[in-house]
JSON list of C-alpha atoms in Angstrom, two decimals:
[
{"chain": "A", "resi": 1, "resn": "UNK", "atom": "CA", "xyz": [-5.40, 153.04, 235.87]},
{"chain": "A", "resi": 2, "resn": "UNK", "atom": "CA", "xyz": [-5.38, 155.77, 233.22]},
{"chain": "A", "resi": 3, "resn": "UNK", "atom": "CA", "xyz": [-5.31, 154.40, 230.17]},
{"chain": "A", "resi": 4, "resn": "UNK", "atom": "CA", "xyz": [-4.76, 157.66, 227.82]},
{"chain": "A", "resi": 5, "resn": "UNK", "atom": "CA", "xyz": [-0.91, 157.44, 229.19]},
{"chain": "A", "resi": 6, "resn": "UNK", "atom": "CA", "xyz": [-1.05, 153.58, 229.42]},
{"chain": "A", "resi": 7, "resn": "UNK", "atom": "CA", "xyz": [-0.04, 153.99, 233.01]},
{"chain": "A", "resi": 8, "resn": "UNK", "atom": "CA", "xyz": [-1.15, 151.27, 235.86]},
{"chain": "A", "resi": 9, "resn": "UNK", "atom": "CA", "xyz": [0.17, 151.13, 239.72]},
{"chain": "A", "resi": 10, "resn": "UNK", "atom": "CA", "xyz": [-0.25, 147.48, 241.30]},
{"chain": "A", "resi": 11, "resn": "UNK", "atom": "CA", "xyz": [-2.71, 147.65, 244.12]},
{"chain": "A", "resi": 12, "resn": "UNK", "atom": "CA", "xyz": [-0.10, 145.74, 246.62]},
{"chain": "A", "resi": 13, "resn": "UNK", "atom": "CA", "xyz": [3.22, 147.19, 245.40]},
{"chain": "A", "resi": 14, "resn": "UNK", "atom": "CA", "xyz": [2.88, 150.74, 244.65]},
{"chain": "A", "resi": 15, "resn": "UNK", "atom": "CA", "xyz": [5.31, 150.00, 241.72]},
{"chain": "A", "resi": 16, "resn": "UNK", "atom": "CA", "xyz": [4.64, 151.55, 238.03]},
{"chain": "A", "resi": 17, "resn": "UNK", "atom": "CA", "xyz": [4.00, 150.05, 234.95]},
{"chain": "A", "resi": 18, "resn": "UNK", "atom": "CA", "xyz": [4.25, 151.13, 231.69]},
{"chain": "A", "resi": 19, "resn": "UNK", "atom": "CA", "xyz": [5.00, 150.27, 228.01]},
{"chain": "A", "resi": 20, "resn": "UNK", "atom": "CA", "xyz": [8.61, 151.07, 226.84]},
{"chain": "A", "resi": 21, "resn": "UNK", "atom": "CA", "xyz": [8.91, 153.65, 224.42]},
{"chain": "A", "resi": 22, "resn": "UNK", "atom": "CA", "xyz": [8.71, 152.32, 221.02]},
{"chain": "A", "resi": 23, "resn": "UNK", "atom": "CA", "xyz": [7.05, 149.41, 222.25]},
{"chain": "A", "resi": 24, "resn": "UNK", "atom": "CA", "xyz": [3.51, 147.70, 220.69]},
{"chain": "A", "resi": 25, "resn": "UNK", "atom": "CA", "xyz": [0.35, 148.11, 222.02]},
{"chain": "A", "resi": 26, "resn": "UNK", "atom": "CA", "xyz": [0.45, 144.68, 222.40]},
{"chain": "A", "resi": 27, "resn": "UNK", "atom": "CA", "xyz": [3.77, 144.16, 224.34]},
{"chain": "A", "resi": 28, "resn": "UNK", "atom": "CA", "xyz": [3.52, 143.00, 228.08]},
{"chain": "A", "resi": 29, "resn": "UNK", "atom": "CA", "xyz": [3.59, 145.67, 230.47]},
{"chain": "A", "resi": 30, "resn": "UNK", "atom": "CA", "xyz": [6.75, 145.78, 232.85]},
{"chain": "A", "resi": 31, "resn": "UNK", "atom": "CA", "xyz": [7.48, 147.75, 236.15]},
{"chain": "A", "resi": 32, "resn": "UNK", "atom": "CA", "xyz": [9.76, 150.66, 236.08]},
{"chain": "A", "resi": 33, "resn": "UNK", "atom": "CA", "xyz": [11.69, 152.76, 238.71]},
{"chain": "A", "resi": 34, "resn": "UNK", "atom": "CA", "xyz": [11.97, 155.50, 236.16]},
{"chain": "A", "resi": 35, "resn": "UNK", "atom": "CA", "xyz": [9.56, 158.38, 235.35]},
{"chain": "A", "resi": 36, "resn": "UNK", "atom": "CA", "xyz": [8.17, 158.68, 231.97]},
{"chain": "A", "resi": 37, "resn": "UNK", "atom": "CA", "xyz": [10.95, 161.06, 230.50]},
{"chain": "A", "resi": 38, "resn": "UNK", "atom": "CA", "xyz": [13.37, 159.42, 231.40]},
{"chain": "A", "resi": 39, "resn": "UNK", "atom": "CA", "xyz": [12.15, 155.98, 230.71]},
{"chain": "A", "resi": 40, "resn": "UNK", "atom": "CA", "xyz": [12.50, 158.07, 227.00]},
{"chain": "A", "resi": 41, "resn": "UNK", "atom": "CA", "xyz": [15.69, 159.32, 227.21]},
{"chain": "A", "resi": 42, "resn": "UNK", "atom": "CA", "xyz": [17.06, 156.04, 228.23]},
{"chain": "A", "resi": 43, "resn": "UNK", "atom": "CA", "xyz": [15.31, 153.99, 225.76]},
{"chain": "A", "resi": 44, "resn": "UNK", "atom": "CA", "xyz": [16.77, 156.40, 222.80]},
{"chain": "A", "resi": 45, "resn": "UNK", "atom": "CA", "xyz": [19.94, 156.05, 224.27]},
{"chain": "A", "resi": 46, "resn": "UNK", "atom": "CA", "xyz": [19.85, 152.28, 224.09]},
{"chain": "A", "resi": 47, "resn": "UNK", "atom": "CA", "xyz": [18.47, 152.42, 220.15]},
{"chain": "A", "resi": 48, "resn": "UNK", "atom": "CA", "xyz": [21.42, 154.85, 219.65]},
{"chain": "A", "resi": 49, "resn": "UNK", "atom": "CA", "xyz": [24.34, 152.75, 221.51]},
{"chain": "A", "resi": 50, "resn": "UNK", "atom": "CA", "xyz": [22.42, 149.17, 219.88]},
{"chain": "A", "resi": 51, "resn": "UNK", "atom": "CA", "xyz": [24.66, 147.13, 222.28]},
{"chain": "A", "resi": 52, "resn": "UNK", "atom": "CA", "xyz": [24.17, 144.98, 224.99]},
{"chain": "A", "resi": 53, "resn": "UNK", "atom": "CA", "xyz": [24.16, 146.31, 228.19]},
{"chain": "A", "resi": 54, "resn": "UNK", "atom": "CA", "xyz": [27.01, 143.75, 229.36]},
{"chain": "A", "resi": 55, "resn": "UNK", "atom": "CA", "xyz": [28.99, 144.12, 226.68]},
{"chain": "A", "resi": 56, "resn": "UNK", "atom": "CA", "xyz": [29.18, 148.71, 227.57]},
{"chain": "A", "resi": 57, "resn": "UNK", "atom": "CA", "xyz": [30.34, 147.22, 231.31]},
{"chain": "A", "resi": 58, "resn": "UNK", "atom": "CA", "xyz": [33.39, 145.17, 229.40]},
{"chain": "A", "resi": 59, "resn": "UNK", "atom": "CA", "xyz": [33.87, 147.82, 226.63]},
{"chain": "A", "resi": 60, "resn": "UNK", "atom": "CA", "xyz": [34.34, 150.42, 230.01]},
{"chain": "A", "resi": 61, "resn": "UNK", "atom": "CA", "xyz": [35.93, 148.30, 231.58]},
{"chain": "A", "resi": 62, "resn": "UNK", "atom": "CA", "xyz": [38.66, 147.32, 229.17]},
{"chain": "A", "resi": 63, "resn": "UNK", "atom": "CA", "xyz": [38.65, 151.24, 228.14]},
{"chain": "A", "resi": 64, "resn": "UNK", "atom": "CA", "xyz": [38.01, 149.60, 224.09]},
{"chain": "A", "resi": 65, "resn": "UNK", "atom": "CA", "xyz": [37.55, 152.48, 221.65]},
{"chain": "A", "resi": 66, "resn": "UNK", "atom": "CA", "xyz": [36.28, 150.13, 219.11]},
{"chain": "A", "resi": 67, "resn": "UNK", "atom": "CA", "xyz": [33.10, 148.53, 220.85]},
{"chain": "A", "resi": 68, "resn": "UNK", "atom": "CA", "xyz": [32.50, 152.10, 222.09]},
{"chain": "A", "resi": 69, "resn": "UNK", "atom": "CA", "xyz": [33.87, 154.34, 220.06]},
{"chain": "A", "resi": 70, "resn": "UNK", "atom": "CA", "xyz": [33.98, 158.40, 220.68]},
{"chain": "A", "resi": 71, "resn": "UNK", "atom": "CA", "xyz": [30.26, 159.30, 219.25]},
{"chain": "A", "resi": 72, "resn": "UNK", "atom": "CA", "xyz": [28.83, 156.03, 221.31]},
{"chain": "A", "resi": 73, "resn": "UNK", "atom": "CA", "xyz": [30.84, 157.53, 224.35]},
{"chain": "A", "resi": 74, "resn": "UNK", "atom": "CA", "xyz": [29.49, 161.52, 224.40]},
{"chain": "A", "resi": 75, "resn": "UNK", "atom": "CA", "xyz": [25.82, 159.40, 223.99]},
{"chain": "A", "resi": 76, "resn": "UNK", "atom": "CA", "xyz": [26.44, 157.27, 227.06]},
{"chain": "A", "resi": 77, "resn": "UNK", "atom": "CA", "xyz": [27.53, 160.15, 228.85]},
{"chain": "A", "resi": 78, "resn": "UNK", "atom": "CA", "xyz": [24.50, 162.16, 229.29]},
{"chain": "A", "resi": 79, "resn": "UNK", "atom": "CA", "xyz": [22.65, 159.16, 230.55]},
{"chain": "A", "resi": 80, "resn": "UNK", "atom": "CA", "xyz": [24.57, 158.77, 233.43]},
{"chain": "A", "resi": 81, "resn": "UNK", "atom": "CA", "xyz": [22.58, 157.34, 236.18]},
{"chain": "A", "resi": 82, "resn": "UNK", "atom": "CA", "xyz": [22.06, 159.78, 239.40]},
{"chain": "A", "resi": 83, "resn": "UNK", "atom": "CA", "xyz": [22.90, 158.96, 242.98]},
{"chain": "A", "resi": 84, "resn": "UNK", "atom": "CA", "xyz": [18.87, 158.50, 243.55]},
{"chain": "A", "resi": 85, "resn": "UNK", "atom": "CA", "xyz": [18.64, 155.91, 240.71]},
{"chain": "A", "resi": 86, "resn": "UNK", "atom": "CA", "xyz": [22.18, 153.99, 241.89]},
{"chain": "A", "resi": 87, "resn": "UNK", "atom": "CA", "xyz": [20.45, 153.79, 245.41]},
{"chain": "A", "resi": 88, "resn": "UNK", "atom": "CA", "xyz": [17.20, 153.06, 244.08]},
{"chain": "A", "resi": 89, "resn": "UNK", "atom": "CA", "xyz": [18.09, 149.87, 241.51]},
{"chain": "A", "resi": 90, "resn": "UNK", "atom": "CA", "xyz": [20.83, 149.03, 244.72]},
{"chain": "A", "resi": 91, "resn": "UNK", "atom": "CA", "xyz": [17.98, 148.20, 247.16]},
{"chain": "A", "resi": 92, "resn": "UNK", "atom": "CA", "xyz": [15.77, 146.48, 244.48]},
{"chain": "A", "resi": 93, "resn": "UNK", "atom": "CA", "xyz": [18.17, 143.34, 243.58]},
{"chain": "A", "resi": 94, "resn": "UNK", "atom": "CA", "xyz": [15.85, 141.58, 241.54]},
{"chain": "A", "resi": 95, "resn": "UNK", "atom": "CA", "xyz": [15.55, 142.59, 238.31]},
{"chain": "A", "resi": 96, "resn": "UNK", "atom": "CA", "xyz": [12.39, 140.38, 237.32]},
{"chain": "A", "resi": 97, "resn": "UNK", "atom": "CA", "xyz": [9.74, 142.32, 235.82]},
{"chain": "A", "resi": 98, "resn": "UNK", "atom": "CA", "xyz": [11.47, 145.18, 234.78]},
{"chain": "A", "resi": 99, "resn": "UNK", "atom": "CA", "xyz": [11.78, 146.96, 231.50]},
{"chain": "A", "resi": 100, "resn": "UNK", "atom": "CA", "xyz": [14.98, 146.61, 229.15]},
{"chain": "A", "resi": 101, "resn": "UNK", "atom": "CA", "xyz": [15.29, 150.15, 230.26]},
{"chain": "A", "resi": 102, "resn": "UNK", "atom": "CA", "xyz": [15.96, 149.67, 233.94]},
{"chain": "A", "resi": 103, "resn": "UNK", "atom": "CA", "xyz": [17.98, 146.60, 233.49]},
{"chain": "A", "resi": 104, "resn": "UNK", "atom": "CA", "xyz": [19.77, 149.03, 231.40]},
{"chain": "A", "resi": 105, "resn": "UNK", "atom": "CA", "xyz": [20.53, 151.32, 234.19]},
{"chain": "A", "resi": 106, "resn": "UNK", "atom": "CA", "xyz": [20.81, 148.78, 236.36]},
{"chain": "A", "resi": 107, "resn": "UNK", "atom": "CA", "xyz": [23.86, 147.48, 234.56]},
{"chain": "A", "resi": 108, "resn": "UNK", "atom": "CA", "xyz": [25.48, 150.80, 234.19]},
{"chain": "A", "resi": 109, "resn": "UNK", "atom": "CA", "xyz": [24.63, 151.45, 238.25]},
{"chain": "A", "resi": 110, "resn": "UNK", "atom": "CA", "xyz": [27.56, 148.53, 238.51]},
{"chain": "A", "resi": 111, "resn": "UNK", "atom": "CA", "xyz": [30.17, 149.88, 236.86]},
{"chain": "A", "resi": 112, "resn": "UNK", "atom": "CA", "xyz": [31.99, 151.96, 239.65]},
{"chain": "A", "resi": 113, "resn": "UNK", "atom": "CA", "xyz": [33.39, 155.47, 238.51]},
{"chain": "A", "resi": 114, "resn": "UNK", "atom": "CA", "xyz": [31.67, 155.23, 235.55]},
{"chain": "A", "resi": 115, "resn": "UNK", "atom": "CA", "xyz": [31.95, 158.87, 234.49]},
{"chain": "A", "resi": 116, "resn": "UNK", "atom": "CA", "xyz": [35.45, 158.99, 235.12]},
{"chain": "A", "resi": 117, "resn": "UNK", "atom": "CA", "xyz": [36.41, 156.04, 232.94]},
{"chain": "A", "resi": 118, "resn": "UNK", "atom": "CA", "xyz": [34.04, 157.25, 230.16]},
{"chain": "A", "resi": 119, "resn": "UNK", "atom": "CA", "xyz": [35.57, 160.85, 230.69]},
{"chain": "A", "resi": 120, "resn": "UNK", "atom": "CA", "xyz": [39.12, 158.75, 230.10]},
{"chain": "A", "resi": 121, "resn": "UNK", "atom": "CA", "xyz": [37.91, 157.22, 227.12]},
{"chain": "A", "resi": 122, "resn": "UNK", "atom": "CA", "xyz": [37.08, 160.17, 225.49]},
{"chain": "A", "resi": 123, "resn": "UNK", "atom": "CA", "xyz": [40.21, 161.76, 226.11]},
{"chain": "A", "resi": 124, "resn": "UNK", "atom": "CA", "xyz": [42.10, 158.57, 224.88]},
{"chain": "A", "resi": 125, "resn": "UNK", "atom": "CA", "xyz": [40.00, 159.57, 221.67]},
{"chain": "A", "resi": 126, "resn": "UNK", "atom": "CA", "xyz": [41.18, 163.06, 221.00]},
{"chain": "A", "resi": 127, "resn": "UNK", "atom": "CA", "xyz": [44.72, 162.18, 221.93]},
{"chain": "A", "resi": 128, "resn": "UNK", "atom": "CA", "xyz": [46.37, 161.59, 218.29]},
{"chain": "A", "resi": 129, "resn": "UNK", "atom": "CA", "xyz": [43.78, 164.98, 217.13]},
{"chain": "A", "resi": 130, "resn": "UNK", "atom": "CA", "xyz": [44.97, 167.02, 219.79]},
{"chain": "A", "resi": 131, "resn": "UNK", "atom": "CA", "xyz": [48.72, 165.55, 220.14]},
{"chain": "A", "resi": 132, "resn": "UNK", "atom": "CA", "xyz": [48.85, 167.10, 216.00]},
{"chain": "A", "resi": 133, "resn": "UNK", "atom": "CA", "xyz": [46.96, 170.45, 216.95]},
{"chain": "A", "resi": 134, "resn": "UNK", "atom": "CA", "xyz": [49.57, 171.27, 220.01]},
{"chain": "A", "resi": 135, "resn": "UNK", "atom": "CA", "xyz": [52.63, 169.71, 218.67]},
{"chain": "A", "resi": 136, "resn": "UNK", "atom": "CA", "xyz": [53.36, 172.78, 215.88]},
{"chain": "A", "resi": 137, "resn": "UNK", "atom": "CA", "xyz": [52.72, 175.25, 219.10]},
{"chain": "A", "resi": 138, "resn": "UNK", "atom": "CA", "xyz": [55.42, 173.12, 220.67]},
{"chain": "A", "resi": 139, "resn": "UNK", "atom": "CA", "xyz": [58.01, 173.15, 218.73]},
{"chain": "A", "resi": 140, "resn": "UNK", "atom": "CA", "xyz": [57.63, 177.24, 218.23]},
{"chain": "A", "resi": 141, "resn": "UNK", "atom": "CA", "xyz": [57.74, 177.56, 221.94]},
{"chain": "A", "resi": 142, "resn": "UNK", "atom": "CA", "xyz": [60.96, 175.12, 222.07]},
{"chain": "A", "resi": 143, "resn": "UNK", "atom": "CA", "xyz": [62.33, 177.15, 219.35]},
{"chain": "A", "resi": 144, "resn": "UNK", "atom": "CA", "xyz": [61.90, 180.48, 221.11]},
{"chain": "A", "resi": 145, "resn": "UNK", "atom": "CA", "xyz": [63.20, 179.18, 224.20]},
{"chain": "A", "resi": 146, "resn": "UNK", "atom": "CA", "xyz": [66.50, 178.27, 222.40]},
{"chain": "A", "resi": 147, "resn": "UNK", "atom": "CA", "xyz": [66.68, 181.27, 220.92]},
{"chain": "A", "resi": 148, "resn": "UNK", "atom": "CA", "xyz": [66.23, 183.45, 223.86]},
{"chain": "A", "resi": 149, "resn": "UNK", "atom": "CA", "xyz": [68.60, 181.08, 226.07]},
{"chain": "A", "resi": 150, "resn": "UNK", "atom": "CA", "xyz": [71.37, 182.00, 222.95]},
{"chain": "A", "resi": 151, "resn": "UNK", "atom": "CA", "xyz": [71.02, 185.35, 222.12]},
{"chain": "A", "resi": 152, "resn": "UNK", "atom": "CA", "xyz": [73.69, 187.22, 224.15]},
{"chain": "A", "resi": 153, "resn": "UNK", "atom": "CA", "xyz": [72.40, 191.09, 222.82]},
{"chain": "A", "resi": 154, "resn": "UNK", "atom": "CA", "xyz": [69.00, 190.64, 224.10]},
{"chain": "A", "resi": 155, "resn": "UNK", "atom": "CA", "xyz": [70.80, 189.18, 227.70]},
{"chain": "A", "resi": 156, "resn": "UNK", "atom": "CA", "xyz": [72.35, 192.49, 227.75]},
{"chain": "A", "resi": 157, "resn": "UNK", "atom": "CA", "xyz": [69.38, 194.24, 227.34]},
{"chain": "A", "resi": 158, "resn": "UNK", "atom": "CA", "xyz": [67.65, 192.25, 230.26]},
{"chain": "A", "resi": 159, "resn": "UNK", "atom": "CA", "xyz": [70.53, 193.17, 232.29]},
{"chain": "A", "resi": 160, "resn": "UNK", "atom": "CA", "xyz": [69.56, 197.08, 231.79]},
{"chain": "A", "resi": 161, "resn": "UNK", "atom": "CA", "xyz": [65.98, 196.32, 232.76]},
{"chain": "A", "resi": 162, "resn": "UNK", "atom": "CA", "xyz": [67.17, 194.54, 236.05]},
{"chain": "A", "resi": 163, "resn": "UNK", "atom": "CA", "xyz": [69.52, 197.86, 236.41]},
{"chain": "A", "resi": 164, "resn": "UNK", "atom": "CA", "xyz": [66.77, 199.97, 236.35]},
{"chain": "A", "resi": 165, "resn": "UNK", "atom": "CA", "xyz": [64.55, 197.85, 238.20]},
{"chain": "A", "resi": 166, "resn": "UNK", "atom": "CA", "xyz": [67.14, 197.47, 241.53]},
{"chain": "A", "resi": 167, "resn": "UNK", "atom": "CA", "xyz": [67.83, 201.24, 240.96]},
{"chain": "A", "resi": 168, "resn": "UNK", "atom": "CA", "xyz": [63.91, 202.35, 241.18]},
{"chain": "A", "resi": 169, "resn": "UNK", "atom": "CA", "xyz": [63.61, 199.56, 244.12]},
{"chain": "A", "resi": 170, "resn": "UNK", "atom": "CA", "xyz": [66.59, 200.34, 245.76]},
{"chain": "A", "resi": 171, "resn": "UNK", "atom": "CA", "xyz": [65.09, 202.56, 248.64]},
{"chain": "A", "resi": 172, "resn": "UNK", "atom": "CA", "xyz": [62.25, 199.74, 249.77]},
{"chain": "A", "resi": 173, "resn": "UNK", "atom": "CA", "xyz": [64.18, 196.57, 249.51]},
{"chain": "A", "resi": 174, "resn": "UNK", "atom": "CA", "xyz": [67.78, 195.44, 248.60]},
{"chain": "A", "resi": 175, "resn": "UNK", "atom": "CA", "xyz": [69.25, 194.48, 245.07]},
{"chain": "A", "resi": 176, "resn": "UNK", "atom": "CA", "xyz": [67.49, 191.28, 242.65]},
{"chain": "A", "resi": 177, "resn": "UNK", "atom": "CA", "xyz": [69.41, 188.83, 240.55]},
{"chain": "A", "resi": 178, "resn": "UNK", "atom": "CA", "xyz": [66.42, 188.55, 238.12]},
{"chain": "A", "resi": 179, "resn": "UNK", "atom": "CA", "xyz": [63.13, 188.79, 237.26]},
{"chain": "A", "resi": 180, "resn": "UNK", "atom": "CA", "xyz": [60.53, 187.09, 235.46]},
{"chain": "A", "resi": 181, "resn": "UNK", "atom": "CA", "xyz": [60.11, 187.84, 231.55]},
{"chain": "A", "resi": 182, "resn": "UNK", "atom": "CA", "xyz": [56.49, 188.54, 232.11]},
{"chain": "A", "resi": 183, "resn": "UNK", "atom": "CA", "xyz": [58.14, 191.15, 234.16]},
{"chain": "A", "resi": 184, "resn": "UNK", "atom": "CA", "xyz": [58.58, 193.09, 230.73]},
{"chain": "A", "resi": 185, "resn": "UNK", "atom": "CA", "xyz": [55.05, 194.07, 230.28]},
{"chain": "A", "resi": 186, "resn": "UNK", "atom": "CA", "xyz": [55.35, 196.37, 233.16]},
{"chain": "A", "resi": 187, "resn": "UNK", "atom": "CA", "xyz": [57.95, 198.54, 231.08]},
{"chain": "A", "resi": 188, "resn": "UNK", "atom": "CA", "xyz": [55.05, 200.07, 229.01]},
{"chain": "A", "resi": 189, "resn": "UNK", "atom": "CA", "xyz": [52.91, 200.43, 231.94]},
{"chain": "A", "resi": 190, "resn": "UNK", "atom": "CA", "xyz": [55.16, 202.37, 234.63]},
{"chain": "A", "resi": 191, "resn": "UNK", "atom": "CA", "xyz": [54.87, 206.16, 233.83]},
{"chain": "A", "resi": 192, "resn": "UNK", "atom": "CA", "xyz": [57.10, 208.91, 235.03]},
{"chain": "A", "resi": 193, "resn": "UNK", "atom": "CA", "xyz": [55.74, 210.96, 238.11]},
{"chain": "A", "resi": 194, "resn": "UNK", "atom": "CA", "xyz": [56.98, 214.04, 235.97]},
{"chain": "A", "resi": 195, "resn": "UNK", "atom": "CA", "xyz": [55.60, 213.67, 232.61]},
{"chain": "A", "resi": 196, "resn": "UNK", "atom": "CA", "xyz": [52.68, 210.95, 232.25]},
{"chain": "A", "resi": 197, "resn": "UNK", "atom": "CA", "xyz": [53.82, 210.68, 228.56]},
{"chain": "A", "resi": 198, "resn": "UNK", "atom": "CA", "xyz": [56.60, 209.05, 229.35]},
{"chain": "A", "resi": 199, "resn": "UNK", "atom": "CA", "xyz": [57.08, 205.15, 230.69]},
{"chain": "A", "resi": 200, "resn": "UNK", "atom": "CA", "xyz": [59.92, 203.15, 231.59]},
{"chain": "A", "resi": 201, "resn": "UNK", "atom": "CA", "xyz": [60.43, 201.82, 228.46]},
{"chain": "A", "resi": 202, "resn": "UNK", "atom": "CA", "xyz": [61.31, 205.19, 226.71]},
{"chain": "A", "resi": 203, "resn": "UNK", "atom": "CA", "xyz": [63.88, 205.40, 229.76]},
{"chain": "A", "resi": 204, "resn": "UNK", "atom": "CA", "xyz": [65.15, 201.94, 229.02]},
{"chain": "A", "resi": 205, "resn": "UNK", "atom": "CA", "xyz": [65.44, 202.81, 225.24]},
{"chain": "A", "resi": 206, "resn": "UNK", "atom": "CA", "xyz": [67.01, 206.29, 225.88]},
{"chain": "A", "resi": 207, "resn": "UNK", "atom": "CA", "xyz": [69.51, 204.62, 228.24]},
{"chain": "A", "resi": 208, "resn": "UNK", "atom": "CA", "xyz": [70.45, 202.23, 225.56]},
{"chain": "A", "resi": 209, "resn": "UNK", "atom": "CA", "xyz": [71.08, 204.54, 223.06]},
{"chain": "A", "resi": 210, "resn": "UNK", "atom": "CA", "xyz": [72.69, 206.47, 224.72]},
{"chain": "A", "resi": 211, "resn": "UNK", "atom": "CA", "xyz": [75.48, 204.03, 227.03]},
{"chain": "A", "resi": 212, "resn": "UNK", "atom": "CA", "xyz": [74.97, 200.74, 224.75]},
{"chain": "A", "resi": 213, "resn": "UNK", "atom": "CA", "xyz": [73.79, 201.32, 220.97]},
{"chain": "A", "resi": 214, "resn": "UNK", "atom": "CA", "xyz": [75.43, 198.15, 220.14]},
{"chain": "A", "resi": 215, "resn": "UNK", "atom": "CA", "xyz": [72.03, 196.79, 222.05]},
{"chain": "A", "resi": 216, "resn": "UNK", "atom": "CA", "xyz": [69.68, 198.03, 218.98]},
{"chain": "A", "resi": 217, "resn": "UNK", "atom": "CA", "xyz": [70.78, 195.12, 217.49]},
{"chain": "A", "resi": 218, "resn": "UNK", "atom": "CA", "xyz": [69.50, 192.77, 220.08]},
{"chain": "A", "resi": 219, "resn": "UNK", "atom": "CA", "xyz": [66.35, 192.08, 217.41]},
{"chain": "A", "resi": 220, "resn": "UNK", "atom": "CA", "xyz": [68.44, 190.71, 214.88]},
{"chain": "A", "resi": 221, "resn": "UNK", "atom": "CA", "xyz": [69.72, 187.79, 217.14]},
{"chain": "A", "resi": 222, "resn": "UNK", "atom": "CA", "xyz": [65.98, 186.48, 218.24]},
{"chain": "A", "resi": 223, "resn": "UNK", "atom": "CA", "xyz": [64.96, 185.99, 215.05]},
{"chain": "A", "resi": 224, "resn": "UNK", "atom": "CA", "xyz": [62.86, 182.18, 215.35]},
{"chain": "A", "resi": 225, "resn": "UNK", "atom": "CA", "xyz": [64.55, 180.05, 211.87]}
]
């Protein structure tokens, strides 16, 4: 026995007993399968969450929002019980003699794929939130897909690119009917062998205005409204 951390091991079960956190001096002493910090943790999780632990199973269970709402959800989360304790309160059925805060575990050890539910639940919580944060960025990117899909100048243009493109690959493999738009970056990138100064893009640009200055105006047709 050491009584300066009110610890005591039975003689004939090896099991330890302590006070709960938060409990009297007084209070009856009850076995626990948990080490002293987490005996803590768990018992500040249960004063946070002040619900039953039956009535977490059917607020899981039934995915409710209102029982267990976001804030209640992040707290049960990072008391998730470990392989070693489901194992542990698995072989030890009865439940007799041990502190609030095993039974507490113990009753969270049944509910299978716990994290994953309460990872569901907290999505199902941000939904509306992040359904109004990404619904502006849809509608520009639906926007500047229509546009792109309508504007016949800047088609043109594309088809110069893929001109030059087939042209410069023409020797290694045969002709494309396309490319990808991220394709376009590449334009500022590939330099002339000659003069370093000099990319594609100036090519592309010097072609246009050269053979298709009706193509300058390509701009004017994506504009997003």
């Amino acid at each position: 026995m050491e009584n300066g951390n009110r610890l005591e091991v039975g003689s004939t079960t090896g099991s330890t007993s302590q006070h709960s956190p938060g409990s009297s001096s007084g209070t009856t002493k009850k076995n626990t399968l948990l080490d002293h910090k987490r005996l803590q943790n768990v018992a500040i999780t249960r004063r946070k969450l002040a619900l039953e632990p039956r009535a977490i199973m059917t607020a899981v269970h039934q995915m409710d929002l209102v029982t267990l709402p976001a804030d209640k959800v992040d707290i049960l989360s990072r008391i998730l019980p470990t392989e070693e304790e489901r194992k542990m309160y698995a072989e030890r059925r009865d439940e007799e003699g041990l502190s609030d805060e095993d039974r507490f575990m113990a009753a969270l050890c049944e509910i299978e794929r716990l994290e994953h539910k309460l990872s569901v639940m907290r999505v199902m919580a941000d939904f509306d939130e992040n359904v109004a944060l990404l619904e502006p960025q849809f509608t520009h990117v639906t926007a500047a897909s229509k546009c792109a899909r309508e504007a016949k100048l800047f088609h043109r243009v594309l088809e110069v690119v893929l001109a030059f493109g087939n042209y410069m690959n023409s020797g290694r493999k045969g002709s494309v009917y396309g490319f990808r738009l991220s394709s376009l970056d590449s334009l500022a990138i590939l330099k002339s062998p000659t003069d370093r100064t000099v990319t594609l893009l100036h090519m592309v640009v010097e072609s246009i205005e050269q053979s298709f200055p009706e193509l300058l105006k390509f701009l004017r047709t994506i504009e997003i409204r």
